[in-house]
């Protein structure tokens, strides 16, 4: 635990970048909640909003459980809450704008109800520029804490309440592995499981290695134990999470890889195993074999491309080429012809020419992805790409994004059309928010399906006949 008195622990970008050979400590007893803090939230409601990736969503599940250990109760409406927390993402500038917009709304609310406690956490809290901005303009906030000290939330909160002033605790460290955090999971049927934290790839555009620390794999036995517990609670699906799951195990002092872990997880007998994100650099043949040989590892792979131009890939520090990416793609598709493959693409990286962009379109045309997340490059303070010369106008970037999206969407529809009339397994997750008469779920290949069927099927994997294919989803009925 962090020993501290009145010093504010602020993020420091240079420290956050540090990587040493220092041993990663696995802490199984780090989250301890003092008796007097267990009642701190009695009669009070909390609201947590999540802005980031699956890892952030899972952090929110941990945060919610910690708050409930302090007797807070959840509310879905921030205007009803006594404690409002924004769990933020730093990956692109547009999230910053959304977060500061929300902070503005909270300020109005706090003017009417001064007792409200408000704070931010997550990846933006790890950014020096953000914390400096808060210290300058938003000192009325109550707490700011980072990604490395979620377990310390009860103490941070109580210190802020005691002092009645902004409490900042952001650790710019390489990070440890905290094993005993509780979780209030969003779903009763599918669960996120962290298998590793941090990232050491340092792609030149990306802030994650600074906000999340160095790559730290969890020990396999802790992961398997967590999954066995979930099976006993009737969970059907686990998604193994990491920024770069294919590199799992490389930092452990045992000879154990992602292929080994996948195999061991499959053997637990859980009905569905997924994993994200797969960096093409570390995708091994053994992994492909294991996926092929285990029916409960889902045929769905997210394989970020980022760019199809070798020149840009090199500037990005991705360590693969258009050709090696395509070779990997074909290897996966040959071994797993039924699989769906999705990707991430950045357009408008500094200096991207029309020729570079066309190389990206070429790869999309070859891979015909099931879908893709596409982004305009967003310079992140402190990353190398933020200082690269960028002579591409925003108008050009927008045009490229538009052109890329049209292409991506046409292939997404084409891929979905292939499902028409087929019968596919769907894990029914609940009732559709848009249409209360329908159920929603995902196929083994991660296609969203709106399903006609009886509500008693929620939580089950059922055969669904696909009756309509759209660009982003399928319609179907239970057989
Ligand atoms: N670890 C994953 C990516 C996580 S971030 C991987 O390496 O594949 C999710 C996606 O956000 C990235 O794949 C990338 O496409 C996008 N992204 C990251 N940094 C970005 C930036 N500075 N500007 C625009 N998009 C970015
Ligand atoms: Fe970011 Fe690259 Fe790490 Fe992914 S692999 S989180 S893009 S640095
Ligand atoms: Fe965003 Fe942090 Fe995830 S920057 S994408 S929330 S790791």
Short mmCIF file of C-alpha atoms and ligand atoms in Angstrom, two decimals:
data_model
loop_
_atom_site.label_atom_id
_atom_site.label_comp_id
_atom_site.label_asym_id
_atom_site.label_seq_id
_atom_site.Cartn_x
_atom_site.Cartn_y
_atom_site.Cartn_z
CA UNK A 1 0.00 0.00 0.00
CA UNK A 2 1.15 3.54 -0.60
CA UNK A 3 2.30 5.31 2.54
CA UNK A 4 1.67 8.99 2.22
CA UNK A 5 0.79 12.05 4.22
CA UNK A 6 -0.22 15.26 2.57
CA UNK A 7 1.71 15.06 -0.66
CA UNK A 8 -0.38 14.93 -3.78
CA UNK A 9 0.65 11.96 -5.91
CA UNK A 10 0.54 13.34 -9.45
CA UNK A 11 1.26 11.47 -12.68
CA UNK A 12 4.63 11.91 -14.30
CA UNK A 13 5.03 10.96 -17.93
CA UNK A 14 8.77 10.31 -17.78
CA UNK A 15 8.30 7.95 -14.84
CA UNK A 16 5.35 6.27 -16.53
CA UNK A 17 7.60 5.44 -19.47
CA UNK A 18 10.15 3.71 -17.30
CA UNK A 19 10.76 -0.01 -17.78
CA UNK A 20 13.19 -1.88 -15.57
CA UNK A 21 14.05 -5.48 -14.83
CA UNK A 22 12.48 -5.04 -11.43
CA UNK A 23 10.39 -8.04 -10.37
CA UNK A 24 6.63 -7.73 -10.65
CA UNK A 25 5.04 -8.40 -7.27
CA UNK A 26 1.91 -10.51 -7.11
CA UNK A 27 -0.15 -9.17 -4.24
CA UNK A 28 -2.91 -11.39 -2.92
CA UNK A 29 -3.75 -9.29 0.10
CA UNK A 30 -3.54 -5.72 -1.13
CA UNK A 31 -7.21 -4.82 -1.05
CA UNK A 32 -8.09 -4.45 2.60
CA UNK A 33 -10.97 -2.33 3.71
CA UNK A 34 -10.84 -0.89 7.20
CA UNK A 35 -13.83 -1.64 9.46
CA UNK A 36 -14.87 2.01 9.83
CA UNK A 37 -14.89 2.50 6.03
CA UNK A 38 -17.29 -0.40 5.46
CA UNK A 39 -20.17 1.89 6.44
CA UNK A 40 -18.94 5.05 4.72
CA UNK A 41 -21.50 4.75 1.93
CA UNK A 42 -24.46 3.73 4.06
CA UNK A 43 -27.64 5.33 2.66
CA UNK A 44 -25.70 6.77 -0.28
CA UNK A 45 -25.84 5.98 -4.00
CA UNK A 46 -23.04 5.80 -6.53
CA UNK A 47 -22.90 6.18 -10.30
CA UNK A 48 -19.90 5.10 -12.37
CA UNK A 49 -19.58 5.94 -16.07
CA UNK A 50 -17.08 4.03 -18.20
CA UNK A 51 -15.48 5.52 -21.31
CA UNK A 52 -12.82 3.02 -22.30
CA UNK A 53 -12.03 -0.46 -23.55
CA UNK A 54 -13.05 -3.82 -22.08
CA UNK A 55 -10.26 -3.49 -19.56
CA UNK A 56 -11.76 -0.25 -18.31
CA UNK A 57 -15.17 -1.88 -18.19
CA UNK A 58 -13.75 -4.62 -16.03
CA UNK A 59 -12.02 -2.05 -13.79
CA UNK A 60 -15.46 -0.50 -13.35
CA UNK A 61 -16.77 -3.90 -12.21
CA UNK A 62 -14.02 -3.94 -9.59
CA UNK A 63 -14.74 -0.36 -8.54
CA UNK A 64 -18.47 -1.08 -8.16
CA UNK A 65 -17.77 -4.06 -5.90
CA UNK A 66 -15.39 -1.98 -3.77
CA UNK A 67 -18.03 0.75 -3.40
CA UNK A 68 -20.61 -1.86 -2.41
CA UNK A 69 -18.15 -3.19 0.17
CA UNK A 70 -18.38 0.35 1.58
CA UNK A 71 -22.21 0.06 1.66
CA UNK A 72 -22.89 2.34 -1.33
CA UNK A 73 -25.79 1.29 -3.60
CA UNK A 74 -25.75 1.68 -7.38
CA UNK A 75 -27.96 4.09 -9.34
CA UNK A 76 -28.30 4.26 -13.13
CA UNK A 77 -28.98 7.98 -13.04
CA UNK A 78 -26.11 10.31 -12.19
CA UNK A 79 -28.51 13.01 -11.03
CA UNK A 80 -29.59 10.71 -8.18
CA UNK A 81 -26.09 9.84 -7.07
CA UNK A 82 -24.19 10.99 -3.99
CA UNK A 83 -20.91 9.78 -5.50
CA UNK A 84 -20.21 10.20 -9.23
CA UNK A 85 -17.11 8.62 -10.74
CA UNK A 86 -15.93 8.83 -14.36
CA UNK A 87 -13.70 5.93 -15.38
CA UNK A 88 -11.90 7.48 -18.32
CA UNK A 89 -10.00 6.53 -21.47
CA UNK A 90 -7.03 8.38 -22.94
CA UNK A 91 -6.73 6.69 -26.31
CA UNK A 92 -8.12 9.55 -28.43
CA UNK A 93 -8.88 13.23 -27.92
CA UNK A 94 -12.65 12.89 -28.45
CA UNK A 95 -13.01 10.98 -25.17
CA UNK A 96 -11.30 13.88 -23.35
CA UNK A 97 -13.92 16.23 -24.71
CA UNK A 98 -16.77 13.95 -23.63
CA UNK A 99 -15.30 13.58 -20.13
CA UNK A 100 -14.82 17.30 -19.64
CA UNK A 101 -18.38 17.86 -20.95
CA UNK A 102 -19.66 15.48 -18.29
CA UNK A 103 -17.52 17.17 -15.63
CA UNK A 104 -19.29 20.42 -16.59
CA UNK A 105 -22.70 18.80 -16.02
CA UNK A 106 -21.55 17.43 -12.66
CA UNK A 107 -20.44 20.94 -11.67
CA UNK A 108 -24.00 22.26 -12.24
CA UNK A 109 -25.40 19.40 -10.19
CA UNK A 110 -22.92 20.00 -7.40
CA UNK A 111 -23.91 23.64 -7.27
CA UNK A 112 -27.46 22.52 -6.45
CA UNK A 113 -26.39 19.59 -4.25
CA UNK A 114 -23.04 20.46 -2.67
CA UNK A 115 -22.85 17.19 -0.76
CA UNK A 116 -22.15 15.27 -4.00
CA UNK A 117 -18.69 13.71 -4.21
CA UNK A 118 -17.24 13.57 -7.72
CA UNK A 119 -14.10 12.11 -9.15
CA UNK A 120 -12.27 10.77 -12.16
CA UNK A 121 -10.16 7.66 -12.52
CA UNK A 122 -8.81 5.45 -15.31
CA UNK A 123 -6.36 6.22 -18.08
CA UNK A 124 -6.94 10.00 -18.36
CA UNK A 125 -6.08 10.30 -14.68
CA UNK A 126 -2.66 8.84 -15.56
CA UNK A 127 -1.99 11.76 -17.93
CA UNK A 128 0.06 14.65 -16.63
CA UNK A 129 -1.73 17.17 -18.87
CA UNK A 130 -5.13 16.11 -17.59
CA UNK A 131 -4.23 16.29 -13.90
CA UNK A 132 -2.59 19.69 -14.41
CA UNK A 133 -5.77 20.90 -16.11
CA UNK A 134 -7.84 19.62 -13.18
CA UNK A 135 -5.56 21.36 -10.69
CA UNK A 136 -5.90 24.56 -12.66
CA UNK A 137 -9.60 24.61 -13.50
CA UNK A 138 -11.48 21.84 -11.72
CA UNK A 139 -10.19 21.92 -8.16
CA UNK A 140 -13.75 21.43 -6.92
CA UNK A 141 -13.52 17.74 -7.89
CA UNK A 142 -13.04 15.48 -4.87
CA UNK A 143 -10.86 12.61 -6.03
CA UNK A 144 -8.55 11.65 -8.87
CA UNK A 145 -6.93 8.23 -8.89
CA UNK A 146 -5.15 6.16 -11.51
CA UNK A 147 -5.16 2.65 -12.93
CA UNK A 148 -2.59 1.26 -10.48
CA UNK A 149 -4.38 1.99 -7.22
CA UNK A 150 -8.02 0.99 -7.61
CA UNK A 151 -7.62 -1.18 -4.49
CA UNK A 152 -6.89 1.96 -2.49
CA UNK A 153 -10.19 3.68 -3.39
CA UNK A 154 -11.70 3.40 0.14
CA UNK A 155 -8.72 5.24 1.65
CA UNK A 156 -8.55 7.87 -1.12
CA UNK A 157 -12.26 8.59 -0.71
CA UNK A 158 -12.16 8.83 3.05
CA UNK A 159 -9.11 11.12 2.98
CA UNK A 160 -10.86 13.48 0.60
CA UNK A 161 -13.97 13.56 2.79
CA UNK A 162 -11.90 14.19 5.89
CA UNK A 163 -9.87 17.01 4.37
CA UNK A 164 -12.79 18.34 2.31
CA UNK A 165 -10.48 18.95 -0.60
CA UNK A 166 -9.29 17.40 -3.85
CA UNK A 167 -7.38 14.19 -3.23
CA UNK A 168 -5.08 13.08 -6.06
CA UNK A 169 -3.37 9.72 -6.00
CA UNK A 170 -1.91 8.65 -9.34
CA UNK A 171 1.06 6.32 -9.36
CA UNK A 172 3.35 6.48 -12.38
CA UNK A 173 4.83 3.05 -11.81
CA UNK A 174 5.50 -0.04 -13.86
CA UNK A 175 2.89 -1.82 -11.78
CA UNK A 176 2.26 -5.00 -9.82
CA UNK A 177 -0.46 -7.62 -10.07
CA UNK A 178 -3.22 -7.23 -7.49
CA UNK A 179 -5.05 -10.53 -7.11
CA UNK A 180 -7.76 -9.95 -4.56
CA UNK A 181 -10.04 -7.30 -6.05
CA UNK A 182 -13.75 -8.09 -5.84
CA UNK A 183 -15.95 -7.68 -8.96
CA UNK A 184 -19.59 -6.82 -9.48
CA UNK A 185 -19.98 -8.26 -12.96
CA UNK A 186 -22.37 -6.67 -15.46
CA UNK A 187 -23.49 -10.00 -16.84
CA UNK A 188 -24.48 -13.24 -15.13
CA UNK A 189 -23.47 -15.25 -18.19
CA UNK A 190 -20.28 -13.80 -19.62
CA UNK A 191 -17.27 -12.45 -17.78
CA UNK A 192 -14.16 -10.44 -18.50
CA UNK A 193 -10.96 -11.96 -17.14
CA UNK A 194 -7.74 -9.99 -17.11
CA UNK A 195 -4.90 -12.27 -18.11
CA UNK A 196 -2.32 -9.54 -18.31
CA UNK A 197 -1.91 -5.88 -17.52
CA UNK A 198 0.00 -3.10 -19.26
CA UNK A 199 1.83 -3.10 -22.56
CA UNK A 200 5.46 -2.96 -23.63
CA UNK A 201 4.97 -2.57 -27.37
CA UNK A 202 5.14 1.25 -27.37
CA UNK A 203 3.47 1.70 -30.76
CA UNK A 204 4.44 5.29 -31.51
CA UNK A 205 0.89 6.68 -31.54
CA UNK A 206 -0.35 4.93 -28.40
CA UNK A 207 -0.71 6.18 -24.83
CA UNK A 208 -1.54 2.80 -23.23
CA UNK A 209 2.04 1.80 -22.24
CA UNK A 210 2.18 5.05 -20.25
CA UNK A 211 -1.24 4.80 -18.62
CA UNK A 212 -1.17 1.08 -17.79
CA UNK A 213 2.45 0.32 -17.02
CA UNK A 214 4.61 -2.56 -18.16
CA UNK A 215 3.38 -5.91 -19.39
CA UNK A 216 2.52 -8.11 -16.41
CA UNK A 217 0.96 -11.53 -17.00
CA UNK A 218 -1.17 -13.02 -14.25
CA UNK A 219 -0.08 -16.44 -13.08
CA UNK A 220 -2.06 -19.17 -14.89
CA UNK A 221 -3.26 -20.74 -11.64
CA UNK A 222 -5.04 -17.53 -10.59
CA UNK A 223 -6.72 -17.25 -13.99
CA UNK A 224 -7.88 -20.86 -13.96
CA UNK A 225 -9.15 -20.52 -10.39
CA UNK A 226 -11.18 -17.46 -11.36
CA UNK A 227 -12.70 -19.32 -14.32
CA UNK A 228 -13.54 -22.36 -12.19
CA UNK A 229 -15.33 -20.09 -9.76
CA UNK A 230 -17.31 -18.58 -12.65
CA UNK A 231 -18.25 -22.03 -13.96
CA UNK A 232 -19.60 -22.89 -10.51
CA UNK A 233 -21.72 -19.72 -10.74
CA UNK A 234 -23.11 -20.92 -14.08
CA UNK A 235 -21.18 -18.53 -16.35
CA UNK A 236 -21.15 -19.61 -20.00
CA UNK A 237 -18.47 -17.42 -21.49
CA UNK A 238 -15.16 -15.83 -20.53
CA UNK A 239 -13.19 -13.25 -22.49
CA UNK A 240 -9.49 -13.23 -21.71
CA UNK A 241 -8.34 -9.63 -21.69
CA UNK A 242 -5.03 -7.96 -22.41
CA UNK A 243 -3.70 -5.23 -24.69
CA UNK A 244 -1.68 -7.84 -26.43
CA UNK A 245 -2.82 -11.27 -25.25
CA UNK A 246 -0.65 -13.20 -27.70
CA UNK A 247 2.41 -12.08 -25.72
CA UNK A 248 0.91 -13.61 -22.56
CA UNK A 249 3.50 -15.40 -20.44
CA UNK A 250 6.60 -13.85 -22.02
CA UNK A 251 7.25 -11.95 -18.80
CA UNK A 252 6.62 -14.92 -16.46
CA UNK A 253 9.52 -16.90 -15.02
CA UNK A 254 7.98 -20.14 -16.29
CA UNK A 255 7.91 -21.48 -19.82
CA UNK A 256 4.25 -20.85 -20.54
CA UNK A 257 2.61 -19.20 -23.56
CA UNK A 258 -0.80 -17.95 -24.71
CA UNK A 259 -1.25 -21.28 -26.52
CA UNK A 260 -0.71 -23.11 -23.21
CA UNK A 261 -3.12 -20.82 -21.40
CA UNK A 262 -5.82 -21.14 -24.08
CA UNK A 263 -5.56 -24.90 -23.92
CA UNK A 264 -5.79 -24.96 -20.14
CA UNK A 265 -8.74 -22.56 -20.13
CA UNK A 266 -10.50 -24.69 -22.77
CA UNK A 267 -9.99 -27.76 -20.56
CA UNK A 268 -11.94 -26.16 -17.71
CA UNK A 269 -14.98 -26.97 -19.84
CA UNK A 270 -16.42 -23.43 -19.86
CA UNK A 271 -18.70 -23.30 -22.87
CA UNK A 272 -17.18 -20.30 -24.63
CA UNK A 273 -13.69 -18.84 -24.53
CA UNK A 274 -12.81 -15.57 -26.25
CA UNK A 275 -9.70 -13.42 -26.14
CA UNK A 276 -8.79 -9.82 -27.10
CA UNK A 277 -6.62 -8.20 -28.39
CA UNK A 278 -4.33 -10.17 -30.65
CA UNK A 279 -1.29 -8.25 -31.82
CA UNK A 280 -0.28 -9.80 -35.18
CA UNK A 281 3.38 -9.67 -34.10
CA UNK A 282 2.97 -12.43 -31.47
CA UNK A 283 0.35 -14.69 -33.11
CA UNK A 284 1.89 -18.17 -33.01
CA UNK A 285 1.14 -21.31 -35.05
CA UNK A 286 0.59 -23.14 -31.76
CA UNK A 287 -2.22 -20.72 -30.92
CA UNK A 288 -3.92 -21.41 -34.24
CA UNK A 289 -3.64 -25.16 -33.60
CA UNK A 290 -5.13 -24.84 -30.11
CA UNK A 291 -8.05 -22.73 -31.38
CA UNK A 292 -8.68 -25.26 -34.14
CA UNK A 293 -8.59 -28.25 -31.79
CA UNK A 294 -10.82 -26.88 -29.03
CA UNK A 295 -14.48 -26.43 -29.88
CA UNK A 296 -15.07 -24.12 -26.92
CA UNK A 297 -12.52 -21.55 -28.14
CA UNK A 298 -14.65 -19.28 -30.28
CA UNK A 299 -13.81 -18.78 -33.96
CA UNK A 300 -13.51 -15.03 -33.64
CA UNK A 301 -10.27 -13.09 -33.90
CA UNK A 302 -9.67 -9.38 -33.59
CA UNK A 303 -6.50 -8.71 -35.54
CA UNK A 304 -5.66 -5.00 -35.65
CA UNK A 305 -4.06 -3.91 -38.91
CA UNK A 306 -3.64 -0.15 -38.18
CA UNK A 307 -2.23 0.48 -41.68
CA UNK A 308 -1.53 -1.46 -44.86
CA UNK A 309 1.50 0.65 -45.79
CA UNK A 310 4.90 -0.74 -44.80
CA UNK A 311 6.26 2.79 -44.49
CA UNK A 312 3.53 3.82 -42.05
CA UNK A 313 3.66 0.50 -40.14
CA UNK A 314 7.35 1.13 -39.59
CA UNK A 315 6.69 4.67 -38.36
CA UNK A 316 4.02 3.23 -36.06
CA UNK A 317 6.48 0.68 -34.64
CA UNK A 318 4.14 -2.25 -35.37
CA UNK A 319 6.91 -4.69 -36.44
CA UNK A 320 5.01 -6.44 -39.22
CA UNK A 321 4.59 -5.66 -42.90
CA UNK A 322 1.62 -5.73 -45.24
CA UNK A 323 2.89 -9.06 -46.53
CA UNK A 324 3.49 -10.74 -43.17
CA UNK A 325 0.10 -9.51 -41.96
CA UNK A 326 -1.62 -10.97 -45.03
CA UNK A 327 0.28 -14.24 -44.61
CA UNK A 328 -0.91 -14.50 -41.02
CA UNK A 329 -4.46 -13.63 -42.04
CA UNK A 330 -4.46 -16.38 -44.68
CA UNK A 331 -2.95 -18.89 -42.27
CA UNK A 332 -5.75 -18.21 -39.77
CA UNK A 333 -8.49 -18.34 -42.42
CA UNK A 334 -7.13 -21.58 -43.89
CA UNK A 335 -7.00 -23.25 -40.48
CA UNK A 336 -10.32 -21.74 -39.35
CA UNK A 337 -12.40 -21.09 -42.48
CA UNK A 338 -15.58 -20.46 -40.48
CA UNK A 339 -13.94 -17.82 -38.26
CA UNK A 340 -14.81 -14.15 -38.32
CA UNK A 341 -11.97 -11.68 -38.27
CA UNK A 342 -12.25 -8.01 -37.34
CA UNK A 343 -9.69 -5.25 -37.21
CA UNK A 344 -8.68 -1.73 -36.11
CA UNK A 345 -7.42 0.83 -38.62
CA UNK A 346 -5.98 4.31 -38.13
CA UNK A 347 -6.18 6.79 -41.03
CA UNK A 348 -4.27 10.03 -41.29
CA UNK A 349 -1.16 8.98 -39.39
CA UNK A 350 1.41 11.83 -39.71
CA UNK A 351 2.57 12.05 -43.31
CA UNK A 352 0.23 9.34 -44.64
CA UNK A 353 0.08 9.79 -48.43
CA UNK A 354 -2.72 8.80 -50.78
CA UNK A 355 -0.49 5.90 -51.82
CA UNK A 356 -0.10 4.74 -48.19
CA UNK A 357 -3.85 4.98 -47.72
CA UNK A 358 -4.47 2.95 -50.87
CA UNK A 359 -2.25 0.20 -49.43
CA UNK A 360 -4.62 0.08 -46.45
CA UNK A 361 -7.62 -0.18 -48.78
CA UNK A 362 -5.81 -3.01 -50.60
CA UNK A 363 -5.53 -5.04 -47.40
CA UNK A 364 -9.19 -4.40 -46.56
CA UNK A 365 -10.13 -5.61 -50.05
CA UNK A 366 -8.10 -8.78 -49.56
CA UNK A 367 -9.24 -9.55 -46.02
CA UNK A 368 -12.89 -8.54 -46.40
CA UNK A 369 -13.17 -8.13 -42.63
CA UNK A 370 -16.34 -9.01 -40.78
CA UNK A 371 -16.12 -5.52 -39.33
CA UNK A 372 -13.56 -2.89 -38.41
CA UNK A 373 -13.10 -0.09 -35.91
CA UNK A 374 -11.71 2.84 -37.84
CA UNK A 375 -10.15 5.96 -36.35
CA UNK A 376 -8.55 9.21 -37.40
CA UNK A 377 -5.08 9.52 -35.85
CA UNK A 378 -5.26 11.49 -32.63
CA UNK A 379 -1.96 12.92 -31.34
CA UNK A 380 -1.39 11.96 -27.68
CA UNK A 381 0.91 14.19 -25.67
CA UNK A 382 4.14 12.38 -24.79
CA UNK A 383 4.00 9.77 -27.56
CA UNK A 384 6.57 9.91 -30.39
CA UNK A 385 3.93 10.22 -33.14
CA UNK A 386 2.57 13.42 -31.56
CA UNK A 387 5.86 15.11 -32.55
CA UNK A 388 6.00 13.77 -36.10
CA UNK A 389 5.45 16.21 -38.97
CA UNK A 390 1.89 15.99 -40.12
CA UNK A 391 1.02 17.67 -43.40
CA UNK A 392 -2.26 15.87 -44.03
CA UNK A 393 -5.27 18.17 -43.70
CA UNK A 394 -8.21 17.22 -41.49
CA UNK A 395 -10.44 17.38 -44.54
CA UNK A 396 -8.31 14.78 -46.28
CA UNK A 397 -8.31 12.58 -43.18
CA UNK A 398 -12.10 12.80 -42.96
CA UNK A 399 -12.43 11.88 -46.64
CA UNK A 400 -10.18 8.88 -46.16
CA UNK A 401 -12.12 7.74 -43.13
CA UNK A 402 -15.37 8.04 -45.06
CA UNK A 403 -14.01 6.09 -48.03
CA UNK A 404 -12.59 3.40 -45.74
CA UNK A 405 -15.85 3.09 -43.79
CA UNK A 406 -17.87 2.62 -46.97
CA UNK A 407 -15.60 -0.21 -48.01
CA UNK A 408 -15.55 -1.79 -44.54
CA UNK A 409 -19.35 -1.60 -44.30
CA UNK A 410 -19.86 -3.23 -47.67
CA UNK A 411 -17.76 -6.22 -46.58
CA UNK A 412 -19.50 -6.34 -43.19
CA UNK A 413 -22.85 -6.66 -44.97
CA UNK A 414 -21.41 -9.25 -47.35
CA UNK A 415 -20.10 -11.29 -44.41
CA UNK A 416 -23.45 -11.09 -42.62
CA UNK A 417 -25.35 -12.07 -45.79
CA UNK A 418 -23.58 -15.43 -45.67
CA UNK A 419 -25.49 -16.21 -42.47
CA UNK A 420 -28.92 -15.95 -44.11
CA UNK A 421 -30.89 -19.16 -43.62
CA UNK A 422 -28.15 -20.74 -41.49
CA UNK A 423 -28.63 -22.10 -37.99
CA UNK A 424 -26.03 -20.75 -35.56
CA UNK A 425 -25.39 -21.04 -31.81
CA UNK A 426 -26.24 -17.84 -29.92
CA UNK A 427 -25.69 -17.07 -26.25
CA UNK A 428 -28.86 -15.20 -25.33
CA UNK A 429 -27.83 -12.35 -23.04
CA UNK A 430 -31.12 -10.62 -22.35
CA UNK A 431 -34.00 -8.62 -23.73
CA UNK A 432 -33.30 -6.09 -26.48
CA UNK A 433 -33.33 -2.49 -25.27
CA UNK A 434 -34.67 -1.30 -28.62
CA UNK A 435 -37.45 -3.84 -28.95
CA UNK A 436 -38.78 -5.38 -25.75
CA UNK A 437 -40.31 -8.25 -27.74
CA UNK A 438 -36.92 -9.46 -28.85
CA UNK A 439 -33.94 -11.12 -27.20
CA UNK A 440 -30.30 -10.28 -27.95
CA UNK A 441 -27.21 -12.39 -28.05
CA UNK A 442 -23.99 -13.14 -29.89
CA UNK A 443 -23.06 -15.98 -32.23
CA UNK A 444 -19.88 -17.99 -31.72
CA UNK A 445 -18.36 -15.68 -34.35
CA UNK A 446 -19.35 -12.58 -32.33
CA UNK A 447 -22.23 -11.43 -34.52
CA UNK A 448 -24.94 -9.52 -32.70
CA UNK A 449 -28.33 -11.16 -33.25
CA UNK A 450 -31.82 -9.86 -32.44
CA UNK A 451 -33.79 -12.97 -31.75
CA UNK A 452 -37.48 -13.89 -31.63
CA UNK A 453 -37.93 -16.40 -28.84
CA UNK A 454 -39.06 -17.07 -25.34
CA UNK A 455 -37.49 -15.14 -22.48
CA UNK A 456 -36.75 -18.44 -20.69
CA UNK A 457 -33.82 -18.79 -23.10
CA UNK A 458 -31.86 -15.94 -21.49
CA UNK A 459 -28.53 -17.26 -20.25
CA UNK A 460 -28.58 -20.26 -22.61
CA UNK A 461 -26.74 -21.07 -25.80
CA UNK A 462 -29.45 -21.89 -28.33
CA UNK A 463 -29.73 -22.65 -32.05
CA UNK A 464 -30.99 -19.64 -33.95
CA UNK A 465 -32.08 -19.51 -37.57
CA UNK A 466 -30.92 -16.32 -39.26
CA UNK A 467 -33.77 -14.62 -41.09
CA UNK A 468 -32.26 -11.24 -41.97
CA UNK A 469 -28.77 -9.82 -42.39
CA UNK A 470 -27.96 -6.15 -41.83
CA UNK A 471 -24.59 -4.36 -41.82
CA UNK A 472 -24.17 -4.34 -38.03
CA UNK A 473 -26.45 -7.13 -36.88
CA UNK A 474 -28.50 -10.18 -37.76
CA UNK A 475 -32.14 -11.07 -37.09
CA UNK A 476 -33.19 -14.58 -36.23
CA UNK A 477 -35.59 -16.90 -34.47
CA UNK A 478 -34.96 -19.72 -32.04
CA UNK A 479 -35.30 -23.12 -33.74
N1 LIG B 1 -3.64 -3.25 -27.89
C1 LIG B 1 -4.42 -3.13 -29.05
C2 LIG B 1 -5.02 -1.77 -29.25
C3 LIG B 1 -5.68 -1.08 -28.13
S1 LIG B 1 -6.20 0.54 -28.46
C4 LIG B 1 -3.55 -3.44 -30.26
O1 LIG B 1 -2.38 -3.21 -30.27
O2 LIG B 1 -4.08 -3.86 -31.25
C5 LIG B 1 -7.51 0.25 -29.61
C6 LIG B 1 -7.30 0.90 -30.95
O3 LIG B 1 -7.30 2.30 -30.82
C7 LIG B 1 -5.98 0.61 -31.61
O4 LIG B 1 -5.95 -0.64 -32.24
C8 LIG B 1 -5.85 1.74 -32.60
O5 LIG B 1 -6.44 1.43 -33.83
C9 LIG B 1 -6.63 2.87 -31.93
N2 LIG B 1 -5.71 3.91 -31.43
C10 LIG B 1 -4.78 3.81 -30.48
N3 LIG B 1 -4.12 4.98 -30.32
C11 LIG B 1 -4.66 5.84 -31.23
C12 LIG B 1 -4.40 7.20 -31.58
N4 LIG B 1 -3.45 7.90 -30.99
N5 LIG B 1 -5.17 7.77 -32.55
C13 LIG B 1 -6.14 7.05 -33.17
N6 LIG B 1 -6.41 5.78 -32.89
C14 LIG B 1 -5.69 5.16 -31.93
FE1 LIG B 2 -1.04 0.48 -27.78
FE2 LIG B 2 0.49 -0.90 -29.42
FE3 LIG B 2 0.26 -1.63 -26.86
FE4 LIG B 2 -1.79 -1.94 -28.52
S1 LIG B 2 0.20 -2.97 -28.66
S2 LIG B 2 -1.85 -1.09 -26.46
S3 LIG B 2 -1.60 -0.16 -29.85
S4 LIG B 2 1.21 0.24 -27.62
FE1 LIG B 3 -8.54 3.67 -23.18
FE2 LIG B 3 -6.97 2.98 -21.22
FE3 LIG B 3 -8.34 1.15 -22.50
S1 LIG B 3 -6.54 4.49 -22.76
S2 LIG B 3 -8.49 1.97 -24.54
S3 LIG B 3 -9.18 2.78 -21.29
S4 LIG B 3 -6.32 0.92 -21.65
#
